[in-house]
PDB file of C-alpha atoms in Angstrom:
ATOM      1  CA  UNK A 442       0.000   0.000   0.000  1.00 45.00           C
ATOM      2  CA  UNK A 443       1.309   3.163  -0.898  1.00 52.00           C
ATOM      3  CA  UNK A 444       2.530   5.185   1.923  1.00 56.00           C
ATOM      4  CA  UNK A 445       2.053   9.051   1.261  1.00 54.00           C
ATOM      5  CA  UNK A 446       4.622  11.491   2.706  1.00 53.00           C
ATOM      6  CA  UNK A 447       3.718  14.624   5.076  1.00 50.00           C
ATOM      7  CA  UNK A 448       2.384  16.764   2.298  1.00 54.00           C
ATOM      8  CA  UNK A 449       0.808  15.196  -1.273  1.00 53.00           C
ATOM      9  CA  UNK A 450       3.204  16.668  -3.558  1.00 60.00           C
ATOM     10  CA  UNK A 451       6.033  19.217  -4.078  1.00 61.00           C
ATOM     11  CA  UNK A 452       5.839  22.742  -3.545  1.00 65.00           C
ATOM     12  CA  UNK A 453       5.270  25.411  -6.805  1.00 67.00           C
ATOM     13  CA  UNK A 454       8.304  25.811  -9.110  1.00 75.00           C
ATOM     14  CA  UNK A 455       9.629  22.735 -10.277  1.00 84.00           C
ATOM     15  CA  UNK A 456       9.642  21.536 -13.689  1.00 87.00           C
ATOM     16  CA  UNK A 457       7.235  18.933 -14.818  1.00 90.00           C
ATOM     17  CA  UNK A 458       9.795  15.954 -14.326  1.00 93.00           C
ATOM     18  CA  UNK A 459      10.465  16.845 -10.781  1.00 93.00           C
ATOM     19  CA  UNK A 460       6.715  17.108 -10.011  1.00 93.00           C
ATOM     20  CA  UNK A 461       5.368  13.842 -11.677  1.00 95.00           C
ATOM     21  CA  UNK A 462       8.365  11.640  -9.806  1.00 96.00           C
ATOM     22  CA  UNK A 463       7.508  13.066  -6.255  1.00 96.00           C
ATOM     23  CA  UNK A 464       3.806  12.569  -7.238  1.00 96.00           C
ATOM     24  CA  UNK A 465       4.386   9.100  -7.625  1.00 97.00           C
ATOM     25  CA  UNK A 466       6.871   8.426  -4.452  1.00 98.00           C
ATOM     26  CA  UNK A 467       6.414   6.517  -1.614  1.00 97.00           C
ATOM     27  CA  UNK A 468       7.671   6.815   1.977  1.00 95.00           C
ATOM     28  CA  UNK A 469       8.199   7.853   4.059  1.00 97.00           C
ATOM     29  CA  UNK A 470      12.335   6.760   3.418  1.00 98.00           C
ATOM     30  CA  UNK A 471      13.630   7.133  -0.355  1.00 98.00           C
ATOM     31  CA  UNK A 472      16.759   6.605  -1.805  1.00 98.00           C
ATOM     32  CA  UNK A 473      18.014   9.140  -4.245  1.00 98.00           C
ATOM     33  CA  UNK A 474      20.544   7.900  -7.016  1.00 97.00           C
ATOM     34  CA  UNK A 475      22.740  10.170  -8.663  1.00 95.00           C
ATOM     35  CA  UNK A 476      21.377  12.978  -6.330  1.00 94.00           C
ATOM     36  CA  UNK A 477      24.281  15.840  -7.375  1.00 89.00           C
ATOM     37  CA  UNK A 478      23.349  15.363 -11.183  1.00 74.00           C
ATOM     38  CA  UNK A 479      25.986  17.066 -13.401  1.00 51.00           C
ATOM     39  CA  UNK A 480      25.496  20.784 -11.997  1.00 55.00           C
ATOM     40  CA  UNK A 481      24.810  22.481  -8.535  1.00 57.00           C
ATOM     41  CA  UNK A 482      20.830  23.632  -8.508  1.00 55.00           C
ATOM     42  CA  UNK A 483      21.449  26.248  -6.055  1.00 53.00           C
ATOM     43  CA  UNK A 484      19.999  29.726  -8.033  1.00 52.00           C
ATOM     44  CA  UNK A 485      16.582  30.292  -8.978  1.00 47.00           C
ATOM     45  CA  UNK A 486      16.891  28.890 -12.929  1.00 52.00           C
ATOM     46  CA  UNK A 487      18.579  25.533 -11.744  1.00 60.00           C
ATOM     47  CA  UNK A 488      16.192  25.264  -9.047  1.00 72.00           C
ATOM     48  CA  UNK A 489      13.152  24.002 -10.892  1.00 79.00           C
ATOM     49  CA  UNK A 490      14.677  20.404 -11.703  1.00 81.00           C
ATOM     50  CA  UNK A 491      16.539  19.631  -8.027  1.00 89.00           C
ATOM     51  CA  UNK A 492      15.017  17.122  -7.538  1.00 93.00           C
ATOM     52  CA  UNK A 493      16.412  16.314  -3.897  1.00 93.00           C
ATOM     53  CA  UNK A 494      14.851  19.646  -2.950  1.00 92.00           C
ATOM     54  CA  UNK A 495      11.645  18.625  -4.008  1.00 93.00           C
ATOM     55  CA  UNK A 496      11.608  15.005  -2.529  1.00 96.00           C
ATOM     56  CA  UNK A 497      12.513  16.190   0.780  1.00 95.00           C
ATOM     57  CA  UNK A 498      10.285  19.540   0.759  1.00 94.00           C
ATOM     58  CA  UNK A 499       7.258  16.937   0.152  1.00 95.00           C
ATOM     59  CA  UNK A 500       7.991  15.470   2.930  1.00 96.00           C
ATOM     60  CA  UNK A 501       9.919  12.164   2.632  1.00 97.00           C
ATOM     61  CA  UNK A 502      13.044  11.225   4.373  1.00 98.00           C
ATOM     62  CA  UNK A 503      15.905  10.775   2.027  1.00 98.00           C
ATOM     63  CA  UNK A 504      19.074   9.609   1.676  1.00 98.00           C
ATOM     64  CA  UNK A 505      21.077  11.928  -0.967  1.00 96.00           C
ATOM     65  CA  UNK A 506      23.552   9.520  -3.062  1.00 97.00           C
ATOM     66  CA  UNK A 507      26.665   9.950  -5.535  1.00 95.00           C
ATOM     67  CA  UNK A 508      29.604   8.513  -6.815  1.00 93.00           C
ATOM     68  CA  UNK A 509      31.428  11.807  -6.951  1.00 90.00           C
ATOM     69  CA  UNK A 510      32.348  12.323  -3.597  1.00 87.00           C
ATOM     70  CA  UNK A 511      33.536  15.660  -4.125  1.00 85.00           C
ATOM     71  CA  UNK A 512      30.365  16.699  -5.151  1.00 85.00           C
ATOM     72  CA  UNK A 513      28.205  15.537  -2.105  1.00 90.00           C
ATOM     73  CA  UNK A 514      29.983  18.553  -0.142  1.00 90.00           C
ATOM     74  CA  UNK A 515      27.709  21.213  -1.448  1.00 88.00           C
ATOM     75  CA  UNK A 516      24.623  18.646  -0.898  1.00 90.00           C
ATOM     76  CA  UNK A 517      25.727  18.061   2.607  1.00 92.00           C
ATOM     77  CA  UNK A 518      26.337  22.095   3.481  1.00 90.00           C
ATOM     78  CA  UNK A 519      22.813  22.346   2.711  1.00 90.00           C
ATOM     79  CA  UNK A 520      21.755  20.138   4.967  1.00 93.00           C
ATOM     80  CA  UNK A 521      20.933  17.127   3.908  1.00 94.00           C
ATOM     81  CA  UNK A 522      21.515  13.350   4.360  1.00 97.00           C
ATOM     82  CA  UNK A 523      24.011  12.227   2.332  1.00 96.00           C
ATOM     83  CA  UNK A 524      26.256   8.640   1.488  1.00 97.00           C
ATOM     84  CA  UNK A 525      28.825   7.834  -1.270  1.00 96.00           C
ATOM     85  CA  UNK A 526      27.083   5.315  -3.314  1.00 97.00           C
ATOM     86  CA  UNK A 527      28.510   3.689  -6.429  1.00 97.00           C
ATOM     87  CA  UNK A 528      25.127   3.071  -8.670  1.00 97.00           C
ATOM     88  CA  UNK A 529      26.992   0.086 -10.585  1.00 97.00           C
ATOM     89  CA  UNK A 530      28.027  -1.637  -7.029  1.00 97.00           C
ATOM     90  CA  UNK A 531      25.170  -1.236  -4.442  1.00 97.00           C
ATOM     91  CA  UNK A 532      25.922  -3.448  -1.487  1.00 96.00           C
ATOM     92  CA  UNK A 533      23.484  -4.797   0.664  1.00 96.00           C
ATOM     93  CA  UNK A 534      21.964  -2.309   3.471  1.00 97.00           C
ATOM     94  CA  UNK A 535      19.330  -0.191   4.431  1.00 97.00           C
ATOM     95  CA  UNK A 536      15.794  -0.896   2.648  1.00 98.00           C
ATOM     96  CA  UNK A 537      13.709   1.904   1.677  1.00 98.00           C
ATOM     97  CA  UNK A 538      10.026   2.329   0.405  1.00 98.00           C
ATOM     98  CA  UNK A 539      11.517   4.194  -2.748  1.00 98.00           C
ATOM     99  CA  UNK A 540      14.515   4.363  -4.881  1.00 98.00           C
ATOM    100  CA  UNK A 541      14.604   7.397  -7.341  1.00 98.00           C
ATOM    101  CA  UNK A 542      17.208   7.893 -10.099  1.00 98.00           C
ATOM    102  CA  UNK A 543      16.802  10.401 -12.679  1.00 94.00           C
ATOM    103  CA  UNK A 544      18.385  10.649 -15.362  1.00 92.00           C
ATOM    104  CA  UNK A 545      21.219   8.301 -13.879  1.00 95.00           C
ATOM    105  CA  UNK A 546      20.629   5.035 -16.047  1.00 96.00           C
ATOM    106  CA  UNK A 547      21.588   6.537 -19.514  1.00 94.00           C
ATOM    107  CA  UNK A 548      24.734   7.046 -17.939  1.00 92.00           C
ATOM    108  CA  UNK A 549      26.321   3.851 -16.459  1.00 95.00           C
ATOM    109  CA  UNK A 550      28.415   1.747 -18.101  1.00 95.00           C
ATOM    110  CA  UNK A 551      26.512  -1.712 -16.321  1.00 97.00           C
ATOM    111  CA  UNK A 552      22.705  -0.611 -16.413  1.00 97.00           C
ATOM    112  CA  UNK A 553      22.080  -4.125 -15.493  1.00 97.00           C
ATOM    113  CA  UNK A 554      23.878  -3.957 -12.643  1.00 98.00           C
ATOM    114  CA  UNK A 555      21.924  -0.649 -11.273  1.00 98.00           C
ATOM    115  CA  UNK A 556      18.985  -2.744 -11.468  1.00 98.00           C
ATOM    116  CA  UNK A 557      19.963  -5.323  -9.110  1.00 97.00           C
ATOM    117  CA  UNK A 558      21.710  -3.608  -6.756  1.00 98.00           C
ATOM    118  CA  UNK A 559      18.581  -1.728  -6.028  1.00 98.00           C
ATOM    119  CA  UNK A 560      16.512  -4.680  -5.382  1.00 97.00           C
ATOM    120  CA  UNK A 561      19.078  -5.503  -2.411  1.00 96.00           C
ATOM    121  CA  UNK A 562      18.230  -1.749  -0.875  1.00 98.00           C
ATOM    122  CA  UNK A 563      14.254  -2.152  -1.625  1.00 98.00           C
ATOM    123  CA  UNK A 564      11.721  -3.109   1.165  1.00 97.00           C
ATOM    124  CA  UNK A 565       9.299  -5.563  -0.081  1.00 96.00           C
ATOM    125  CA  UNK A 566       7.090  -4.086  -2.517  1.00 96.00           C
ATOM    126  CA  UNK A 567       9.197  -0.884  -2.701  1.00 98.00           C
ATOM    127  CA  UNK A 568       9.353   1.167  -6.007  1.00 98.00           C
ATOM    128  CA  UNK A 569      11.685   1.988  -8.461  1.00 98.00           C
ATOM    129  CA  UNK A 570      11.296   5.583 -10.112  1.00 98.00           C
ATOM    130  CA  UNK A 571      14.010   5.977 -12.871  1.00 98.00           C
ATOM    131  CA  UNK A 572      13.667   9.189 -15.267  1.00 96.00           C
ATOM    132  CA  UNK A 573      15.609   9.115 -18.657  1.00 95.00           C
ATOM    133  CA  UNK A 574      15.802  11.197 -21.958  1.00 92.00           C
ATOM    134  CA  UNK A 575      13.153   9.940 -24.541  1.00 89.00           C
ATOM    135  CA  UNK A 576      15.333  10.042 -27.877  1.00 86.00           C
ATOM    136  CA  UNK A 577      12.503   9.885 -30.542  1.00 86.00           C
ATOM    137  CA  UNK A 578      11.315  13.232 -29.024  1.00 84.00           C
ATOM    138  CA  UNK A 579      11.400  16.148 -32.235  1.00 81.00           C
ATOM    139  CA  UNK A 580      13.525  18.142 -29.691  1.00 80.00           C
ATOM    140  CA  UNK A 581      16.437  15.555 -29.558  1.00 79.00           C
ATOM    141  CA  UNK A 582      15.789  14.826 -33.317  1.00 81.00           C
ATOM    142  CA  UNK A 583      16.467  18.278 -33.978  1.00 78.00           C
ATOM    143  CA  UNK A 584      19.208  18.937 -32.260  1.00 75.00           C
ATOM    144  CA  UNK A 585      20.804  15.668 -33.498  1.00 76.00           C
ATOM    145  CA  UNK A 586      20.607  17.292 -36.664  1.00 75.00           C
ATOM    146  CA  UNK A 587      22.440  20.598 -35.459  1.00 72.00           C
ATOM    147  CA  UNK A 588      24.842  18.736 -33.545  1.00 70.00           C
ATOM    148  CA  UNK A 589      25.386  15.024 -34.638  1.00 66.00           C
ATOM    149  CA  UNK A 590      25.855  12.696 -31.165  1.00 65.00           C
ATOM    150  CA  UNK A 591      24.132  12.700 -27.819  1.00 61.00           C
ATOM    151  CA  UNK A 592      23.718  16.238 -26.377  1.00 70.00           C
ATOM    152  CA  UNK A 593      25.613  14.731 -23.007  1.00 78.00           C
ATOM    153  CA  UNK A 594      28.721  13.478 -24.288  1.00 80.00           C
ATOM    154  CA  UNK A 595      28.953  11.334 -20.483  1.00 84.00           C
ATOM    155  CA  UNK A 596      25.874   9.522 -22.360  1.00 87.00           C
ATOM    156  CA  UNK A 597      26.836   5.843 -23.148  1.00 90.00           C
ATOM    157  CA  UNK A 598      23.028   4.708 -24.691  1.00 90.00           C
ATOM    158  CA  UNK A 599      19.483   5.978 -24.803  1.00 90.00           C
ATOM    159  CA  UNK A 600      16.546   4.271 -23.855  1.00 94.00           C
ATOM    160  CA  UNK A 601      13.477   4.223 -25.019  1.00 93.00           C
ATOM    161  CA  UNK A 602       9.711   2.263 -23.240  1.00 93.00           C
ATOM    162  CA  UNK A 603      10.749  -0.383 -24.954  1.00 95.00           C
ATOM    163  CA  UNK A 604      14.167  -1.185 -24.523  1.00 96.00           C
ATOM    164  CA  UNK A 605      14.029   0.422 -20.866  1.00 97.00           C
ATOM    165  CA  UNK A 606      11.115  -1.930 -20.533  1.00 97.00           C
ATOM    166  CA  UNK A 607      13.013  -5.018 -21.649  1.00 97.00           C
ATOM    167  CA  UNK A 608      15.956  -4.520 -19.257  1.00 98.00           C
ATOM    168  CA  UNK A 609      13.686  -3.848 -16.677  1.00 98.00           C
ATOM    169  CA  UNK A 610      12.147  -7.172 -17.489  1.00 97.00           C
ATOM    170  CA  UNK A 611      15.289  -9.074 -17.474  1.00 97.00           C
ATOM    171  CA  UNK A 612      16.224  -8.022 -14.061  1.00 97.00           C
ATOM    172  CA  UNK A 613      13.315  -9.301 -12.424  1.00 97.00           C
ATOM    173  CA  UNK A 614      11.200  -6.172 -12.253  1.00 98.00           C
ATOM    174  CA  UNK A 615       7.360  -5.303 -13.807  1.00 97.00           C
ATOM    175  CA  UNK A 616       6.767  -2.056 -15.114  1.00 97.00           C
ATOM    176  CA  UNK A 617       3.877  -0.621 -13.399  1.00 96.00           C
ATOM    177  CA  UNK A 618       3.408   2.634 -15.361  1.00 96.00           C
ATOM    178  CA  UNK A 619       5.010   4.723 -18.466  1.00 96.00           C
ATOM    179  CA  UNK A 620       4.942   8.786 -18.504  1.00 95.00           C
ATOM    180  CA  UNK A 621       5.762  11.205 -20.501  1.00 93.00           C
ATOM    181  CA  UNK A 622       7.044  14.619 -19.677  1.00 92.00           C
ATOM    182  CA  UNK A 623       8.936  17.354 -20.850  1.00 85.00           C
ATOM    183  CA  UNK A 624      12.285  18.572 -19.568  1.00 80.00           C
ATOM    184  CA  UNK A 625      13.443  21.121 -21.907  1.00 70.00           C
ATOM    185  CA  UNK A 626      15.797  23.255 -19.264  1.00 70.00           C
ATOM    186  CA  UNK A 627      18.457  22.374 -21.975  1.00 64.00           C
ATOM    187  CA  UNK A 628      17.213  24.702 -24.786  1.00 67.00           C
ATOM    188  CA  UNK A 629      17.012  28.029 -22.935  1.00 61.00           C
ATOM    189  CA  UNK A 630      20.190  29.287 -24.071  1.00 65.00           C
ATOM    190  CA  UNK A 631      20.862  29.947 -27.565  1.00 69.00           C
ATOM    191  CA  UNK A 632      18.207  31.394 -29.816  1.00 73.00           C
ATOM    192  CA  UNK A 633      18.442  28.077 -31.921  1.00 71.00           C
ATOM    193  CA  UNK A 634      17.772  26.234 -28.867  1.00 69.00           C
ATOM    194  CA  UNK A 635      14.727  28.160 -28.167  1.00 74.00           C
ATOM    195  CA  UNK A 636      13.565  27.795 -31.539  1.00 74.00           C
ATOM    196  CA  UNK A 637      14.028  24.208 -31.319  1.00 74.00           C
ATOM    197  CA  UNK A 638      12.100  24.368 -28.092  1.00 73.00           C
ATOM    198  CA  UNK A 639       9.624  25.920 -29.681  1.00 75.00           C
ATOM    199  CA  UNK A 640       8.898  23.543 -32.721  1.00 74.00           C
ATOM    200  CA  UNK A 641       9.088  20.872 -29.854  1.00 70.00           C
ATOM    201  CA  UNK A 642       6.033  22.107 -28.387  1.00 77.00           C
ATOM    202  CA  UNK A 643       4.226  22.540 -31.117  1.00 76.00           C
ATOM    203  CA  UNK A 644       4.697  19.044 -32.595  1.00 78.00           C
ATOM    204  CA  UNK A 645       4.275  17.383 -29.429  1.00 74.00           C
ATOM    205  CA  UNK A 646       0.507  19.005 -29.063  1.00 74.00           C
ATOM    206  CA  UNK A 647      -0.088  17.740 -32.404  1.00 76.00           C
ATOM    207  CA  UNK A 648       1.495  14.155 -32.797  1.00 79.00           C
ATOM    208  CA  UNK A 649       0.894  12.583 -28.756  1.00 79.00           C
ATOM    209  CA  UNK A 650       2.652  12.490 -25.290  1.00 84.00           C
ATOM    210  CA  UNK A 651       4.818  10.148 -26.746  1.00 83.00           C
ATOM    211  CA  UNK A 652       6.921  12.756 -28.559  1.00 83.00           C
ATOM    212  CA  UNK A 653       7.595  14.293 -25.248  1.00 85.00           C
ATOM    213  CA  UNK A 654      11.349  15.015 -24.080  1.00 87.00           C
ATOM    214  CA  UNK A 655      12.042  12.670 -21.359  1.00 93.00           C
ATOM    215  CA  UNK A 656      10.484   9.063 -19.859  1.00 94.00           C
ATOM    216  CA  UNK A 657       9.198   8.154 -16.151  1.00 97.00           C
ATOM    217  CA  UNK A 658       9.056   4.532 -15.648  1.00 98.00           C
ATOM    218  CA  UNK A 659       8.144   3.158 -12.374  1.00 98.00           C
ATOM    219  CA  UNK A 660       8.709  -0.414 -11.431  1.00 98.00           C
ATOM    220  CA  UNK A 661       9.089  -2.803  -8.613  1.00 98.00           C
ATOM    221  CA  UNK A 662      10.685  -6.057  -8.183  1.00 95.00           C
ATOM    222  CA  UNK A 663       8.973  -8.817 -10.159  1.00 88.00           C
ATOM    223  CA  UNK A 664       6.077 -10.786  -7.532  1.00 75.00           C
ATOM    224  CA  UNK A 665       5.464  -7.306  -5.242  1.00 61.00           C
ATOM    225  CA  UNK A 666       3.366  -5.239  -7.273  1.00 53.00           C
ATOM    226  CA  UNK A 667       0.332  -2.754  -6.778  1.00 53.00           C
ATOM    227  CA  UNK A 668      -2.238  -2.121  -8.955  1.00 51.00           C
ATOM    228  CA  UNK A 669      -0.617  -0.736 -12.260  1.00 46.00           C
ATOM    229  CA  UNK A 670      -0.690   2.917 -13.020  1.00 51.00           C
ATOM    230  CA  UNK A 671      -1.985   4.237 -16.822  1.00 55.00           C
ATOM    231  CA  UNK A 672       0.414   5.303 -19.080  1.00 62.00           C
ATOM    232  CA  UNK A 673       0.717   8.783 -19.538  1.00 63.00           C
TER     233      UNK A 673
END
């Protein structure tokens, strides 16, 4: 049964990612994955996708994770709970009701890996939120075609619901729901990039929420699920 944290959701400002993920957290303990991300979300523009902020501001109780040691200072001087964690090599230790990762998976070098590991650190029945960039989106099409290669050069693959799906599958897990949401902090710079933007939006409202920017996939271990969630 889903546990529901202090308050039902995150507080105003956060981009649709962060929102949907917290929605669909349970607690009251989560485990964040790749909590530092690739740049500090300390002013007012970075703000909108730290997602730590938002997890714990809703009310859960979370431990803040990274490889980069380095980088868990600035987490820790603002106060919260934090623990180096390797994503490829979780060892066995505390359970929690949640473990989030976003956009952590496209990332590793062992995906596979990730996936177990995290069944050792989930309480029975506990859910696994992982958020990832959707590659078919006209956005990432686009800028493929400005810019041939991933946009994140510390990519190593991109998933789509399918292939996410199937490795899911493989390491014991059932999907329990598929959504669709756009992140588009990345093309706020240049004008091109807020052209591209643009086009994005308008192609998504006319094709589907398929098209959208990034995927949501939540899961638990293959045996303990709830009642499946609609895709989205």
């Amino acid at each position: 049964m889903r546990k529901e944290p202090p308050e039902k959701g995150p507080r105003p400002g956060y981009d649709e990612r962060v929102r949907l993920i917290v929605s669909l957290a349970e607690g009251p303990r989560v485990l964040h994955v790749g909590a530092c991300g690739s740049r500090k979300a300390i002013n007012p523009e970075r703000r909108t996708h730290f997602l730590q902020a938002a997890l714990v501001e809703a009310g859960f109780s979370v431990l803040a994770t990274d490889v980069h040691e380095e980088k868990l200072g600035w987490l820790s001087n603002l106060g919260y709970e934090t623990a180096h964690l390797d994503a490829e090599r979780i060892p066995d230790g505390e359970r929690f009701d949640s473990i989030v990762a976003g956009e952590l998976i496209e990332h590793l070098g062992r995906p596979a890996e990730f996936l177990e590991g995290c069944k050792k650190r989930l309480k029975p029945g506990g859910l696994l939120l992982l958020s990832t960039p959707q590659p078919f989106s006209p956005a990432y099409l686009a800028l493929y075609a400005f810019r041939p290669g991933s946009f994140n050069p510390g990519h190593t693959c991109w998933f789509d619901r399918q292939t996410l799906g199937q490795l899911l599958e493989r390491c014991g897990y059932q999907v329990e729901g598929v959504h669709h949401v756009d992140d588009l902090r990345h093309f706020g710079g240049s004008r091109k990039a807020r052209i591209v933007a643009g086009v994005h939006r308008e192609l998504v409202g006319f094709l589907s929420a398929r098209f959208k920017t990034t995927l949501v996939v939540a899961a638990r271990a293959r045996g303990e699920s709830s009642e499946s969630s609609p895709e989205t």
